[in-house]
Coordinates of C-alpha atoms in Angstrom, one line a residue:
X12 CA -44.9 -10.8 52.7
X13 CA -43.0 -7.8 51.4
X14 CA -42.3 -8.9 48.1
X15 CA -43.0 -7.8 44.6
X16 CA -43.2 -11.4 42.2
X17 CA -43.2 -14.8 43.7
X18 CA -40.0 -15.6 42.3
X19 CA -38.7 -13.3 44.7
X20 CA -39.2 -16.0 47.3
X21 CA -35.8 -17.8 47.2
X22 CA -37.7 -21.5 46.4
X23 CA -36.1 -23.6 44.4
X24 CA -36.6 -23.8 40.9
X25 CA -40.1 -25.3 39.5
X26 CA -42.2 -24.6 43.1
X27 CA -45.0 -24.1 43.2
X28 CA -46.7 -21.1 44.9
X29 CA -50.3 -20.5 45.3
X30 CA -52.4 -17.6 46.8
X31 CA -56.4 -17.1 47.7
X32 CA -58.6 -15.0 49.5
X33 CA -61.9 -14.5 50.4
X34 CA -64.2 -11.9 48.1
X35 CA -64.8 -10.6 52.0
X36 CA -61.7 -11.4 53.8
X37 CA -60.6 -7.8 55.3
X38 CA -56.6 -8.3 54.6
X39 CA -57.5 -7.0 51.5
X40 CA -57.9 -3.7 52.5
X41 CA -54.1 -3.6 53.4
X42 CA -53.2 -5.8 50.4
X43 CA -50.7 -3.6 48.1
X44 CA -49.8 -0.7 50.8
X45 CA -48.7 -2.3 54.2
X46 CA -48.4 -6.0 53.0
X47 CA -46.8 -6.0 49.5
X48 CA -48.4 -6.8 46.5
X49 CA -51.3 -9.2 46.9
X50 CA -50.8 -12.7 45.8
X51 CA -53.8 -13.3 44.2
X52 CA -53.2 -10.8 41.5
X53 CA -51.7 -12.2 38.3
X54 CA -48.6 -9.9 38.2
X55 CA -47.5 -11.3 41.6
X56 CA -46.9 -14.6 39.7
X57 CA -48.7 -17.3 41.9
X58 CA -51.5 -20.1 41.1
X59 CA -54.9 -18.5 42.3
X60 CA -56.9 -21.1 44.0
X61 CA -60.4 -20.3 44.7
X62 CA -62.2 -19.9 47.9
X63 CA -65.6 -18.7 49.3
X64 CA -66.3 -15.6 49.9
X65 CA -66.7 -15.6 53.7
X66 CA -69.3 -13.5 55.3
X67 CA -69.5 -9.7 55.1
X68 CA -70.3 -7.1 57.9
X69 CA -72.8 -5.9 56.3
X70 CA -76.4 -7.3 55.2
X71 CA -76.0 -6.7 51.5
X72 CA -72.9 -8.2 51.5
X73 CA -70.6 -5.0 50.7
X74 CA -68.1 -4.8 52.9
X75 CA -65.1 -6.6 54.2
X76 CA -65.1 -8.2 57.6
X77 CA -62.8 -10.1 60.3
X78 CA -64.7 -13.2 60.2
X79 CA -64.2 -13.6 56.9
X80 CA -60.3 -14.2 57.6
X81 CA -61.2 -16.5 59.3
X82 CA -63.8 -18.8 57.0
X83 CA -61.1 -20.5 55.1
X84 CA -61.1 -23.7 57.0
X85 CA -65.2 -24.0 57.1
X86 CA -66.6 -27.1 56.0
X87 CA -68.3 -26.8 52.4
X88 CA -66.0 -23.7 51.6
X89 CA -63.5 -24.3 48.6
X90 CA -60.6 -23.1 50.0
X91 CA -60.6 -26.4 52.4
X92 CA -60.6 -28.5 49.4
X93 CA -57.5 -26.1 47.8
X94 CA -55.7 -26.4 51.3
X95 CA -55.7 -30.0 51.7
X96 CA -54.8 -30.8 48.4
X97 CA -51.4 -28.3 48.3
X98 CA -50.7 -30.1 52.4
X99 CA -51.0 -33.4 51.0
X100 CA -49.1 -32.4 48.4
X101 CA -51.6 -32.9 45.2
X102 CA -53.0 -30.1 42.6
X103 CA -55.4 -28.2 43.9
X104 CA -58.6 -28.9 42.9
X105 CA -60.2 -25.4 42.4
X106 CA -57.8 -23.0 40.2
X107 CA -58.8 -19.3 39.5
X108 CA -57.9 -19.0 35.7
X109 CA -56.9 -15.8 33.9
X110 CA -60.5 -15.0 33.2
X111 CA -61.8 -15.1 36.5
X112 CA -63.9 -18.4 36.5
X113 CA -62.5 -21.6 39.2
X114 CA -61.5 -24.2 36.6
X115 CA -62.2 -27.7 38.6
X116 CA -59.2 -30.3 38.4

């Protein structure tokens, strides 16, 4: 996704648009320079829903890792609780507010 605000996405008025990743999901190593501005940042423009951090390829938890692209659709992990709601078409429970913290809906 190449482009710069969500509103550059051509949906009609009053959509909603959400983005999340993993604290360890690798992508975001090519976030901002090969895959336009990441979604999750509050200048892109979208709702922030929350989601687990996936696991790390590292012990201490440092680094980004493949798997963790992957660990969105793992039972117990927010992001599956985020995902069904926007598919069935309700709010999402967990939303990432300005400050950081997941405020439950």
């Amino acid at each position: 996704m190449l482009n710069l605000h969500a509103s550059d996405l051509n949906l009609d008025p009053g959509a909603n648009i959400y983005g999340m990743r993993a604290h360890n999901d690798i992508i975001e190593m090519v976030t901002d320079l090969t895959l336009g501005r990441d979604p999750t940042s509050a200048d892109f423009g979208a709702i922030h829903l929350s989601a687990g951090p996936g696991p790390s390829s590292d012990p201490l938890g440092l680094t980004p890792s493949v798997a963790a692209h992957s660990s969105y659709w793992q039972p117990n992990n927010p992001a599956l609780d985020n995902l069904g709601a926007v598919i069935a078409g309700m709010p999402p429970p967990g939303v990432v507010g300005p400050d950081g913290f997941v405020e439950h809906r």
